PDB file of C-alpha atoms and ligand atoms in Angstrom:
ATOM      1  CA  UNK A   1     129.223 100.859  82.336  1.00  0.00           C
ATOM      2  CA  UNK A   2     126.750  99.404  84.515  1.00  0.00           C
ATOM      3  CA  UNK A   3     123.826  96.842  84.203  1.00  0.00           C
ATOM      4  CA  UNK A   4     120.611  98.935  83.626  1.00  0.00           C
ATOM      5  CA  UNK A   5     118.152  96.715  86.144  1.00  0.00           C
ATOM      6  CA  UNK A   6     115.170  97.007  83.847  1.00  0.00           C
ATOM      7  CA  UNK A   7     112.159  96.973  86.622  1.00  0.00           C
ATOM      8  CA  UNK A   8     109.846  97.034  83.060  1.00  0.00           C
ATOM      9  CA  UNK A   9     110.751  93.424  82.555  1.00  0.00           C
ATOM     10  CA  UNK A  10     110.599  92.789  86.274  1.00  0.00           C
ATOM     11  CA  UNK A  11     107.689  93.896  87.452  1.00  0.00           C
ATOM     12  CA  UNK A  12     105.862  92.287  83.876  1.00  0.00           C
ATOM     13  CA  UNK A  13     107.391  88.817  84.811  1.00  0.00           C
ATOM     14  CA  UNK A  14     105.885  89.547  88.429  1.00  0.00           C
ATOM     15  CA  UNK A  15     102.455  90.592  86.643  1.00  0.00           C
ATOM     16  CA  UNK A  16     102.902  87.157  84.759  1.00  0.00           C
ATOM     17  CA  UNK A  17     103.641  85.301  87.470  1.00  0.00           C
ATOM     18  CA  UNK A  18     100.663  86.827  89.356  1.00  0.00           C
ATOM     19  CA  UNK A  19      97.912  86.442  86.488  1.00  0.00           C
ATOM     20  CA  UNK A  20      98.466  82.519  86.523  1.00  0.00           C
ATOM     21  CA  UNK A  21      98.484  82.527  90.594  1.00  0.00           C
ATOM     22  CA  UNK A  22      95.194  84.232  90.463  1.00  0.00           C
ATOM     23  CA  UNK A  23      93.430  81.710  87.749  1.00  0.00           C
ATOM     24  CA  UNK A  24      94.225  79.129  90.485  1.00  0.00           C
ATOM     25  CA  UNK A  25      93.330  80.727  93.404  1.00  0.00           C
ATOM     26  CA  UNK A  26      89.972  81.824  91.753  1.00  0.00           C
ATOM     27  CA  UNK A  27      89.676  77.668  90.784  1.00  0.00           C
ATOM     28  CA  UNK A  28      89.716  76.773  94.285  1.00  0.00           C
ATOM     29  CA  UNK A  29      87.629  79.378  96.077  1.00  0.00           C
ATOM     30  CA  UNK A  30      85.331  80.228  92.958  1.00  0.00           C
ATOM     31  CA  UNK A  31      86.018  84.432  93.342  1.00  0.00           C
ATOM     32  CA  UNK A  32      88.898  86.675  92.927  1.00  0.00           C
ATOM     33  CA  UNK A  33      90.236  88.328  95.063  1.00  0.00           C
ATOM     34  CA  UNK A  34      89.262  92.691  95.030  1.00  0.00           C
ATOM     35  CA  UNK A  35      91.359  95.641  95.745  1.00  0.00           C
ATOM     36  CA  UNK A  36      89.074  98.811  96.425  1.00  0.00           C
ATOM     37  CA  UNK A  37      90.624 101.751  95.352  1.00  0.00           C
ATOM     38  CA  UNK A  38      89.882 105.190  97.144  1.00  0.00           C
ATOM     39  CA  UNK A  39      90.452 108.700  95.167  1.00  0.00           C
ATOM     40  CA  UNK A  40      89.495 112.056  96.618  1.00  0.00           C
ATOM     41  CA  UNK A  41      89.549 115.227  95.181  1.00  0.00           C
ATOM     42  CA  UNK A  42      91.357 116.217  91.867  1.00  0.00           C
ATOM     43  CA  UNK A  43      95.316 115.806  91.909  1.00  0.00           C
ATOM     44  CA  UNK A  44      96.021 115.031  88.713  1.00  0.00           C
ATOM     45  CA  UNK A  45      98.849 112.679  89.779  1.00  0.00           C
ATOM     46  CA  UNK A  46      97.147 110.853  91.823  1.00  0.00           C
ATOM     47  CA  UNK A  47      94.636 110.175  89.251  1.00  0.00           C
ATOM     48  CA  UNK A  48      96.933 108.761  87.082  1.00  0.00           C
ATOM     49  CA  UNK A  49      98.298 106.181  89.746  1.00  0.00           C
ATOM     50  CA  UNK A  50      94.364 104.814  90.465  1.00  0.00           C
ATOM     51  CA  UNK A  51      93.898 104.503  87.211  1.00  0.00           C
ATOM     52  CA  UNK A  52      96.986 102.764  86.441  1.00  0.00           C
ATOM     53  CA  UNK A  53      96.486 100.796  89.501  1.00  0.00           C
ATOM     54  CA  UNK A  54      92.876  99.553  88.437  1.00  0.00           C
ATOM     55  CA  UNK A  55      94.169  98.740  84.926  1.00  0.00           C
ATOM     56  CA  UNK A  56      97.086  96.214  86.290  1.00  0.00           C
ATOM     57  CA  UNK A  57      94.621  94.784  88.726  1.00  0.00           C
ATOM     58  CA  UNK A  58      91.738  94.003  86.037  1.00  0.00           C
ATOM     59  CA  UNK A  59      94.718  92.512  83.975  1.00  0.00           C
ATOM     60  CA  UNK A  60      95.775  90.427  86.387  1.00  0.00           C
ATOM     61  CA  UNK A  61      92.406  88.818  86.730  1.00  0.00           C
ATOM     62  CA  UNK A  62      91.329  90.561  90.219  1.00  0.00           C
ATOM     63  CA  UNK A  63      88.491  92.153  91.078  1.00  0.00           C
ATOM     64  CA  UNK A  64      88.791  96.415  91.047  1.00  0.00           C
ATOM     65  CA  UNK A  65      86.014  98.641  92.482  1.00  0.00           C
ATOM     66  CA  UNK A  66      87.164 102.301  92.369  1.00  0.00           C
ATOM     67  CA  UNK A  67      85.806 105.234  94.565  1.00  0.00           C
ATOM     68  CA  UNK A  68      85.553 108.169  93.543  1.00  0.00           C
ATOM     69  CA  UNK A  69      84.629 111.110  96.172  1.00  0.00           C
ATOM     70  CA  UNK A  70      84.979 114.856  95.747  1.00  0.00           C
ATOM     71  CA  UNK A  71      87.512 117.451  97.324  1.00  0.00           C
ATOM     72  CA  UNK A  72      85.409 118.645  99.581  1.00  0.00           C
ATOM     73  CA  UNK A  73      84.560 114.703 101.078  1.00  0.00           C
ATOM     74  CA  UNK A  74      84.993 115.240 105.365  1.00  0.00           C
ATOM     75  CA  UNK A  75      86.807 112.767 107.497  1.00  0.00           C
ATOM     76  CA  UNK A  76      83.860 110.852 108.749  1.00  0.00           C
ATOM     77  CA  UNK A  77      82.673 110.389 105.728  1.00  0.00           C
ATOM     78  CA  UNK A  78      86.519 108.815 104.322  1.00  0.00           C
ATOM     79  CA  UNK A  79      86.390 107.369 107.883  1.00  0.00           C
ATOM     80  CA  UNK A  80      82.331 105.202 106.955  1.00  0.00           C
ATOM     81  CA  UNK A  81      83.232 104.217 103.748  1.00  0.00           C
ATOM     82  CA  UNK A  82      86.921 102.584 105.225  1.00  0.00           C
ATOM     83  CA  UNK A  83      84.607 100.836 107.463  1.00  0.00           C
ATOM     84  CA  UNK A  84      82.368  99.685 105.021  1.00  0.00           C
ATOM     85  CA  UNK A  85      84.972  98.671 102.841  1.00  0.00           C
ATOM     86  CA  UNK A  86      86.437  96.605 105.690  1.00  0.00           C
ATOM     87  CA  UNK A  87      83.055  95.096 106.122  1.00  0.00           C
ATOM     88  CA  UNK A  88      83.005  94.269 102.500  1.00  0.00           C
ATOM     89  CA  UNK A  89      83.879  90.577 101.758  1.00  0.00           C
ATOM     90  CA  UNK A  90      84.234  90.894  98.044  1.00  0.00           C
ATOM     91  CA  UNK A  91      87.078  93.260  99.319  1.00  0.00           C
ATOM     92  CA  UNK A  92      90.460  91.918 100.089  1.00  0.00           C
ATOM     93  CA  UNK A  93      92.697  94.985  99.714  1.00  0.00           C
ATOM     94  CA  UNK A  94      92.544  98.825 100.248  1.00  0.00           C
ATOM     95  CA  UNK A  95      94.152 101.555  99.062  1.00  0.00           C
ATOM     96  CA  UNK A  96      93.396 105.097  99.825  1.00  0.00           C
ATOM     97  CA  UNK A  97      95.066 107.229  97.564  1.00  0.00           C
ATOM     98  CA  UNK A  98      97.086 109.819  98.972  1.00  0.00           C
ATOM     99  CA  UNK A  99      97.735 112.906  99.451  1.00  0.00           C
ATOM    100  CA  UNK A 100      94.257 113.476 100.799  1.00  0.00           C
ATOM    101  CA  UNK A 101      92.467 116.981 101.271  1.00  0.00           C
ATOM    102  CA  UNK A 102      93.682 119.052 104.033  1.00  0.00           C
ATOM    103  CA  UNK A 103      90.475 118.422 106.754  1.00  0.00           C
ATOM    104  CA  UNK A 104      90.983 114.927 106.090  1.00  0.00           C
ATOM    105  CA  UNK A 105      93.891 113.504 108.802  1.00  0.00           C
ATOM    106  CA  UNK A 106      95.703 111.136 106.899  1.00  0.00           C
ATOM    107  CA  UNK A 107      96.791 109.225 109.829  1.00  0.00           C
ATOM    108  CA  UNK A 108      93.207 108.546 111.076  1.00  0.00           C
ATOM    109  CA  UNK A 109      92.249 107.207 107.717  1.00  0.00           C
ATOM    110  CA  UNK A 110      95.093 104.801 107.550  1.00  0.00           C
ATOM    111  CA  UNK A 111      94.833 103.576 111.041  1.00  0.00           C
ATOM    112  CA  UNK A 112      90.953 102.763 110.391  1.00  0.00           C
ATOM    113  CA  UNK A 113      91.891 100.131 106.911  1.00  0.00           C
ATOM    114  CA  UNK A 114      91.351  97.231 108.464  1.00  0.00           C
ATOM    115  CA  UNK A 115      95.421  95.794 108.857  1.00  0.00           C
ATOM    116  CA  UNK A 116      94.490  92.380 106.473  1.00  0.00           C
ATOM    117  CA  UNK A 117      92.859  94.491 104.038  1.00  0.00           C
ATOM    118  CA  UNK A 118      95.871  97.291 104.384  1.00  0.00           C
ATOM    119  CA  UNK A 119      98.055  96.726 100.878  1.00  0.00           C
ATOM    120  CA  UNK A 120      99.680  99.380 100.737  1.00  0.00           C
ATOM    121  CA  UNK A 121     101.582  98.092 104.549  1.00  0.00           C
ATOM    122  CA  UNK A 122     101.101 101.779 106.027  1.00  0.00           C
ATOM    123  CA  UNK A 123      98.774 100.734 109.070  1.00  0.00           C
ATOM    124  CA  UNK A 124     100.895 100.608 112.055  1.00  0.00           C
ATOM    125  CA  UNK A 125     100.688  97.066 113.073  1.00  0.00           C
ATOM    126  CA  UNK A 126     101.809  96.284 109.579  1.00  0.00           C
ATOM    127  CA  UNK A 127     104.908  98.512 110.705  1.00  0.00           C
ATOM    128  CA  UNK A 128     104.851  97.418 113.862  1.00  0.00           C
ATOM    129  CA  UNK A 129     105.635  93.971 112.620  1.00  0.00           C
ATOM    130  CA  UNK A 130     107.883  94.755 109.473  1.00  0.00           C
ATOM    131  CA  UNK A 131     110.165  96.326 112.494  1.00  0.00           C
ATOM    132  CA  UNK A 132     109.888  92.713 114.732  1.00  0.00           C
ATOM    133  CA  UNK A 133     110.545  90.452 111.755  1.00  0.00           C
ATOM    134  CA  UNK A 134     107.070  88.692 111.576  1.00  0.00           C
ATOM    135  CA  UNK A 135     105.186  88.450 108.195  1.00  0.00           C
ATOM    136  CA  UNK A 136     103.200  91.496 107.471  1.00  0.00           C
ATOM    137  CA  UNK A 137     101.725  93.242 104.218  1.00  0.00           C
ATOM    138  CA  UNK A 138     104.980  95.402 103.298  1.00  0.00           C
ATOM    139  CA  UNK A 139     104.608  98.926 101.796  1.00  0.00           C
ATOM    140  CA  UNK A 140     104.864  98.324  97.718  1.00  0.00           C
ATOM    141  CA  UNK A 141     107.964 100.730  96.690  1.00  0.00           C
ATOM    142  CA  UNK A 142     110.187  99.290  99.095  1.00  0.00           C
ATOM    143  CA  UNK A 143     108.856  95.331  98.597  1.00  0.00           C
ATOM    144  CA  UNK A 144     109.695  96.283  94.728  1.00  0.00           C
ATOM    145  CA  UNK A 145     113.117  97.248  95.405  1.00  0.00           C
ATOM    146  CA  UNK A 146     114.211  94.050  96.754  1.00  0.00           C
ATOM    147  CA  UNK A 147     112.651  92.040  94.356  1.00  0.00           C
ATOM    148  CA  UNK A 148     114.338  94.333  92.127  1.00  0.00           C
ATOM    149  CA  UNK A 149     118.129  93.624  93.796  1.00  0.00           C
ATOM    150  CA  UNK A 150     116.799  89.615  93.888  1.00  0.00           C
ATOM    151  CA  UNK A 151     116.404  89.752  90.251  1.00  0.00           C
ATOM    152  CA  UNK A 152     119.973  90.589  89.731  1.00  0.00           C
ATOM    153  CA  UNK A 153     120.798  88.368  92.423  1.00  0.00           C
ATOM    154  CA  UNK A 154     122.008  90.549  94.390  1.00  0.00           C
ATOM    155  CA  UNK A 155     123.705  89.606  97.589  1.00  0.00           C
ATOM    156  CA  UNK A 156     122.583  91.890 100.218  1.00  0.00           C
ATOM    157  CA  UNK A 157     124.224  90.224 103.762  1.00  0.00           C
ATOM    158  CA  UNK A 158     126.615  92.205 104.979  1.00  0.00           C
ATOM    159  CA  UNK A 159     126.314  95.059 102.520  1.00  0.00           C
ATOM    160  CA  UNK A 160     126.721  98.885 103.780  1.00  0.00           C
ATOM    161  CA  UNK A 161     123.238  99.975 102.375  1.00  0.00           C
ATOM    162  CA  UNK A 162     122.869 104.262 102.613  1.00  0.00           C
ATOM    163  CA  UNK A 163     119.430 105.238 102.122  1.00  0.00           C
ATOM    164  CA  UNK A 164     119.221 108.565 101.474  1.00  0.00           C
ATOM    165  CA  UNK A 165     114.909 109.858 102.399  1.00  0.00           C
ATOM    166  CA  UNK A 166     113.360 108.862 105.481  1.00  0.00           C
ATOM    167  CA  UNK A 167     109.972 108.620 104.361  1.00  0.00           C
ATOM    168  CA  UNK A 168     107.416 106.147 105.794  1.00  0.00           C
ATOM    169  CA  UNK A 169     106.416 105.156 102.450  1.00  0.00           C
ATOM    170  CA  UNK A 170     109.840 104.664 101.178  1.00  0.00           C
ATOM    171  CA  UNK A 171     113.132 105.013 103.125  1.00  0.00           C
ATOM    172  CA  UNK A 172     111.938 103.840 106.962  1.00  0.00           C
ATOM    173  CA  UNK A 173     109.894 100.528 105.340  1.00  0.00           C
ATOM    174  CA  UNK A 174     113.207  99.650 102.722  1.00  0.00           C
ATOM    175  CA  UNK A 175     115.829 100.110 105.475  1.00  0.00           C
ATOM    176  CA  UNK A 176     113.631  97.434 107.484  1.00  0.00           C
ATOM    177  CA  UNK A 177     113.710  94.721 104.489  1.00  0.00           C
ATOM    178  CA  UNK A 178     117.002  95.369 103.622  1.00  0.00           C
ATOM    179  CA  UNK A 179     118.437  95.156 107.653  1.00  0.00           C
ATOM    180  CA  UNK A 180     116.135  91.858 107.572  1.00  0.00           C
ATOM    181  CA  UNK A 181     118.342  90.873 104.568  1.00  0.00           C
ATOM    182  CA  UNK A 182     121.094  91.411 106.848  1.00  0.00           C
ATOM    183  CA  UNK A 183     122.500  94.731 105.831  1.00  0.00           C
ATOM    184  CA  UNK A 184     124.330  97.164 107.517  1.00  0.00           C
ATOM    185  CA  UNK A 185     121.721 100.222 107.032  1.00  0.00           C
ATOM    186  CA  UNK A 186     122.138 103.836 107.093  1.00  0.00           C
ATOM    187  CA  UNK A 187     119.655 106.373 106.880  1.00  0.00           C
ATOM    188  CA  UNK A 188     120.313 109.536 105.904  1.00  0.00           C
ATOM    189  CA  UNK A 189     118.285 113.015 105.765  1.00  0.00           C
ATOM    190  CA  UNK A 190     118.473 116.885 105.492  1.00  0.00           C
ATOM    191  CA  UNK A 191     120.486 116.571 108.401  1.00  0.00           C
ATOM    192  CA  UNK A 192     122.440 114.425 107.873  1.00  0.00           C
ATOM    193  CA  UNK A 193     126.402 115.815 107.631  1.00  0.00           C
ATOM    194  CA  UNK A 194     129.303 115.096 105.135  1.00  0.00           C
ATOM    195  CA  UNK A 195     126.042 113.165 102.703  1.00  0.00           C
ATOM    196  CA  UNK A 196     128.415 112.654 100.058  1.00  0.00           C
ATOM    197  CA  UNK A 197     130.992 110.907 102.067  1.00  0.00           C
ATOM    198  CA  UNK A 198     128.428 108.537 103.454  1.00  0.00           C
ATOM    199  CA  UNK A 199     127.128 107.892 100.035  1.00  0.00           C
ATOM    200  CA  UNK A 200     131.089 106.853  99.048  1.00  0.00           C
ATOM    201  CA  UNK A 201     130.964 104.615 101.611  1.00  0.00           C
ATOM    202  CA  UNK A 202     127.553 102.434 100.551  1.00  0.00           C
ATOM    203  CA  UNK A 203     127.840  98.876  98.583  1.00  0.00           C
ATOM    204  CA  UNK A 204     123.680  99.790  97.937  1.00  0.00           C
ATOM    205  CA  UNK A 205     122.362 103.212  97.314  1.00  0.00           C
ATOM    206  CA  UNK A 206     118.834 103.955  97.506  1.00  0.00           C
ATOM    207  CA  UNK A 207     117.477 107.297  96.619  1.00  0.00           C
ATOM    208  CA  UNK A 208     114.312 108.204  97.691  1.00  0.00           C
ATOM    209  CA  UNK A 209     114.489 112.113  98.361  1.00  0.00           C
ATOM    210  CA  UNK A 210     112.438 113.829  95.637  1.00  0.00           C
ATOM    211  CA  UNK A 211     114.854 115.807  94.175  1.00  0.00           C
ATOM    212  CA  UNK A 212     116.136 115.885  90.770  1.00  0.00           C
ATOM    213  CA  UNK A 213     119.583 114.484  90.473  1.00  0.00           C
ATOM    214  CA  UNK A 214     120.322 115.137  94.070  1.00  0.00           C
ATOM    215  CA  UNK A 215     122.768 112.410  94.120  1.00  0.00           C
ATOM    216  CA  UNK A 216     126.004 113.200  92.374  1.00  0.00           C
ATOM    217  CA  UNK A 217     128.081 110.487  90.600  1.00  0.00           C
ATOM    218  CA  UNK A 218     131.053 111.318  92.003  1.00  0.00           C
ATOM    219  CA  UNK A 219     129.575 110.126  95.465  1.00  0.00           C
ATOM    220  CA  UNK A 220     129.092 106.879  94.181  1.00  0.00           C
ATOM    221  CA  UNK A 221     131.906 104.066  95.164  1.00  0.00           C
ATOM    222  CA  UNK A 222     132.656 102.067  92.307  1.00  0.00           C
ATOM    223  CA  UNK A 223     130.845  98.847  91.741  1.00  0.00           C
ATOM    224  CA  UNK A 224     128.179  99.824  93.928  1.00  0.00           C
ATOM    225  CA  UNK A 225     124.390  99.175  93.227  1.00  0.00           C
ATOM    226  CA  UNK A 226     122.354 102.076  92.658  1.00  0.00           C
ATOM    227  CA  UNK A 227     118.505 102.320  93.764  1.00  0.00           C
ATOM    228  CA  UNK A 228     116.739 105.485  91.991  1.00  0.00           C
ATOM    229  CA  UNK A 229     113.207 105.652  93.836  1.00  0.00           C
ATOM    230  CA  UNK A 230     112.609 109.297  92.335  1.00  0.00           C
ATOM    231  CA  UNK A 231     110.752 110.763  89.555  1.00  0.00           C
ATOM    232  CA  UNK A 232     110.900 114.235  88.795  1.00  0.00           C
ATOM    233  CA  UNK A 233     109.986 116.083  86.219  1.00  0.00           C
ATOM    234  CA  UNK A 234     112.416 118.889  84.666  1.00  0.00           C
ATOM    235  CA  UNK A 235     111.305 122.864  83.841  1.00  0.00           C
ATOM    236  CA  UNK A 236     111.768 121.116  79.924  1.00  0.00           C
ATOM    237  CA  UNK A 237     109.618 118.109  80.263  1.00  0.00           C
ATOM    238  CA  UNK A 238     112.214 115.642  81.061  1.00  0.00           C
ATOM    239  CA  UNK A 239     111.490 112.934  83.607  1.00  0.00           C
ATOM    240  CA  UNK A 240     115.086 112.340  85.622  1.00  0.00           C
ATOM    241  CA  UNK A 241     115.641 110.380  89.066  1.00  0.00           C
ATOM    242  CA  UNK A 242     116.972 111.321  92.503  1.00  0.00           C
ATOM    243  CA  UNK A 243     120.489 110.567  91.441  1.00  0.00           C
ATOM    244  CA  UNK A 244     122.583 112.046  88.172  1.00  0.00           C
ATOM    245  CA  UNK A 245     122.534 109.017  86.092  1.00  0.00           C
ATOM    246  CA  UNK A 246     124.613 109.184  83.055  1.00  0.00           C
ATOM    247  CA  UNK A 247     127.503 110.050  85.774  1.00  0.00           C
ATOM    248  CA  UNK A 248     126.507 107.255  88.644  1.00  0.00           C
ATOM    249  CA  UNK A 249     126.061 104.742  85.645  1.00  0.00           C
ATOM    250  CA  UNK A 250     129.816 105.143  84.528  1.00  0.00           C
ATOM    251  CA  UNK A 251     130.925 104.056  88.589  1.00  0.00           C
ATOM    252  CA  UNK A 252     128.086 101.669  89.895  1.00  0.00           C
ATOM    253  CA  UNK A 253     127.863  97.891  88.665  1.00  0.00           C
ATOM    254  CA  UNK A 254     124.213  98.372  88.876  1.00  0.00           C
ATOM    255  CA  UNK A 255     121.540 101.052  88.085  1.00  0.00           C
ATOM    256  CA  UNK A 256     117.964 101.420  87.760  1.00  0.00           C
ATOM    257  CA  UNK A 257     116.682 104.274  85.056  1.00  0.00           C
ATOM    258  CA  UNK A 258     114.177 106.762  86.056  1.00  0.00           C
ATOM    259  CA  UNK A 259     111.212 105.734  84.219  1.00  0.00           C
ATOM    260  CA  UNK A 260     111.399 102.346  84.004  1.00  0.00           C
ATOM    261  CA  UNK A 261     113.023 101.203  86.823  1.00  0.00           C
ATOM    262  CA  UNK A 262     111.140 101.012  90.522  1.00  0.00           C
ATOM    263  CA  UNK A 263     108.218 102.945  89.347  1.00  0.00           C
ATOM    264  CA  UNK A 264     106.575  99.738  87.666  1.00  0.00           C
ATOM    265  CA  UNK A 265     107.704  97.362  90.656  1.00  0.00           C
ATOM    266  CA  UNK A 266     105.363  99.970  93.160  1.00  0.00           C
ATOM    267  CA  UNK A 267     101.984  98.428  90.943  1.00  0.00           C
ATOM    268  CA  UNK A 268     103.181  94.982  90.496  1.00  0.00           C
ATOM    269  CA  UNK A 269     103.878  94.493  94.550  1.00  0.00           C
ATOM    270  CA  UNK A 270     100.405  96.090  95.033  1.00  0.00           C
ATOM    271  CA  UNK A 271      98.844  93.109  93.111  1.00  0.00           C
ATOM    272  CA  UNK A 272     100.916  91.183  95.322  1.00  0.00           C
ATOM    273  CA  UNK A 273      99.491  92.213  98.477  1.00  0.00           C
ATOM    274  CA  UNK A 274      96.197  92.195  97.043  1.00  0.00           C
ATOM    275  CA  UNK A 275      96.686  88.274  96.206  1.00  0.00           C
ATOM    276  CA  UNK A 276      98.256  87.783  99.551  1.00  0.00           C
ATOM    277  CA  UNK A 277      95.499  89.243 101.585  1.00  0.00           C
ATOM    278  CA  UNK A 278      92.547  87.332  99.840  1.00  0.00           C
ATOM    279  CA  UNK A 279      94.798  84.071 100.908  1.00  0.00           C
ATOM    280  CA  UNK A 280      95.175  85.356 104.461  1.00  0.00           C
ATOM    281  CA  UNK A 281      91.785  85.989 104.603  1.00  0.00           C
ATOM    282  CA  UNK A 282      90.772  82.485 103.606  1.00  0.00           C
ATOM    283  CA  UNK A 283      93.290  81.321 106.040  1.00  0.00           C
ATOM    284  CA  UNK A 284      91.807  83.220 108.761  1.00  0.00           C
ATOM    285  CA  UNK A 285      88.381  82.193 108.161  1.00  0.00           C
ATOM    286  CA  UNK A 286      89.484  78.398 108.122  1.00  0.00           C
ATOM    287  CA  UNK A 287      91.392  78.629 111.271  1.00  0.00           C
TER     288      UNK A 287
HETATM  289  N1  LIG B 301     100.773 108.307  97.035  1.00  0.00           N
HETATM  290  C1  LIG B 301     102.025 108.195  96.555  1.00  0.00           C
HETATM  291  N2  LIG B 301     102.489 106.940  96.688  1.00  0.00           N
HETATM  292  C2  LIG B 301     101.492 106.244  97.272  1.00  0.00           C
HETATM  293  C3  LIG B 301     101.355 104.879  97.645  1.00  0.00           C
HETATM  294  O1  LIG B 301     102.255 104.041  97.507  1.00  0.00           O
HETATM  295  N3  LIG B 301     100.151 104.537  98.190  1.00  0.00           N
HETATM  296  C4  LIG B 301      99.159 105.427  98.383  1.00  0.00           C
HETATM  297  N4  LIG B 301      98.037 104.998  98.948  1.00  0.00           N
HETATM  298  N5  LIG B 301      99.254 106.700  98.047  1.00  0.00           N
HETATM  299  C5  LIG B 301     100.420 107.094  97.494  1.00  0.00           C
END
């Protein structure tokens, strides 16, 4: 049977870790640093996340102002408060919840976040350097994952990673860390052909589709480490992953649960960035 990786665990030693970081960063420079946290309208998911998000930050001793702005909010006025925010020196990070309303352009709003306040790593020169190596703010699910496969010391050089999801907040951003970690990456989609056999061939499996238990065991190689990045809820309640656990877990040598597993890493990494970015910004200033 394989290891459960218990991202729980993780992502509270990272939460730890991050609380004691923040007492001595708040020592030196006498404020903590703030993430500003943007909701609009009335998904009830995304509710949950901000608030969950605010919670961890306030525990970790940071700063958390959270916006609150109605469905029917236009673009320019998303687009003023981003700038305001960016303005803001209390500020350090900023997160604009998504999905947004339908006359609100996503892309515009992200491009506006100011890239050293961007935590969430979706502005494009944060991409733009994720893809040429240099240090960047990374987008928080896929940062999570590899602290994830470092926690079980996991040696990803010259591993045949399949990621299966091409999304920007997931699949494009986690095959960039992991080719950085020097793995052999592939990316595969709804078009991709003979999935399964691709999947058999993969030392790493990430999931990150939003399916429910699109992943069959059977197309996982033995030993292999499994990456479940989805959470999807059953017509009976049940909360299950992208990939068909109780089968994967009897083949792989590794497995994350679905909850429990990267879902808790996505918050901790946030605080991460949020940490990071005050310190850039200090380092900026000084310069
Ligand atoms: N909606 C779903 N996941 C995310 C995320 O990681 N960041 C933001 N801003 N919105 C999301």
């Amino acid at each position: 049977m394989a290891q459960i990786i218990d991202g729980k665990a993780v992502a509270q030693r990272v939460r730890d870790d991050l609380k004691k970081e923040v007492e001595i960063f708040k020592k030196q420079n006498g404020f903590a640093p703030g993430l500003a946290t943007v909701l609009v309208g009335e998904n009830p998911a995304s509710k949950v996340y901000v608030k969950n998000k605010n919670k961890a930050c306030e525990g970790a001793g940071m700063v958390s102002e959270q916006i609150v702005l109605s469905d029917a909010t236009s673009e320019k006025e998303l687009l003023d408060l981003v700038q305001r925010l960016n303005e803001n020196p209390k500020i350090h990070g900023i997160l604009v919840q998504l999905p947004l309303p339908k006359q609100i352009r996503s892309d515009k709003i992200l491009n506006a976040i100011s890239p050293a306040k961007d935590v969430d790593g979706f502005h494009p020169v944060n991409v733009g350097n994720l893809v040429a190596g240099n240090p960047c703010l990374k987008s928080c699910t896929p940062f999570g994952i590899m602290k994830l496969l470092e926690s079980i010391n996991y040696d990803i050089a010259g591993k045949n990673a399949v990621i299966v999801g091409r999304s920007n907040i997931v699949g494009k951003p986690a095959a960039l860390m992991l080719l950085a970690a020097h793995a052999t990456v592939t990316i595969c989609h709804s078009k991709t052909q003979n999935l399964p056999d691709v999947v058999r061939g993969a030392d790493l499996v990430v999931a990150a589709i939003g399916k429910p238990q699109f992943v069959k065991g059977s197309w996982i190689k033995e030993g292999a480490v499994v990456i479940d990045v989805g959470i999807n809820r059953l017509p009976d309640g049940k909360l299950v992953g992208d990939v068909e656990f109780d089968e994967a877990s009897k083949r792989a040598s590794a497995i994350t649960p679905v909850p429990g597993g990267v879902g808790p890493m996505t918050i901790a990494m946030l605080l991460w960035n949020t940490l990071e970015a005050a310190r850039a910004g200090l380092a900026a200033k000084n310069a």
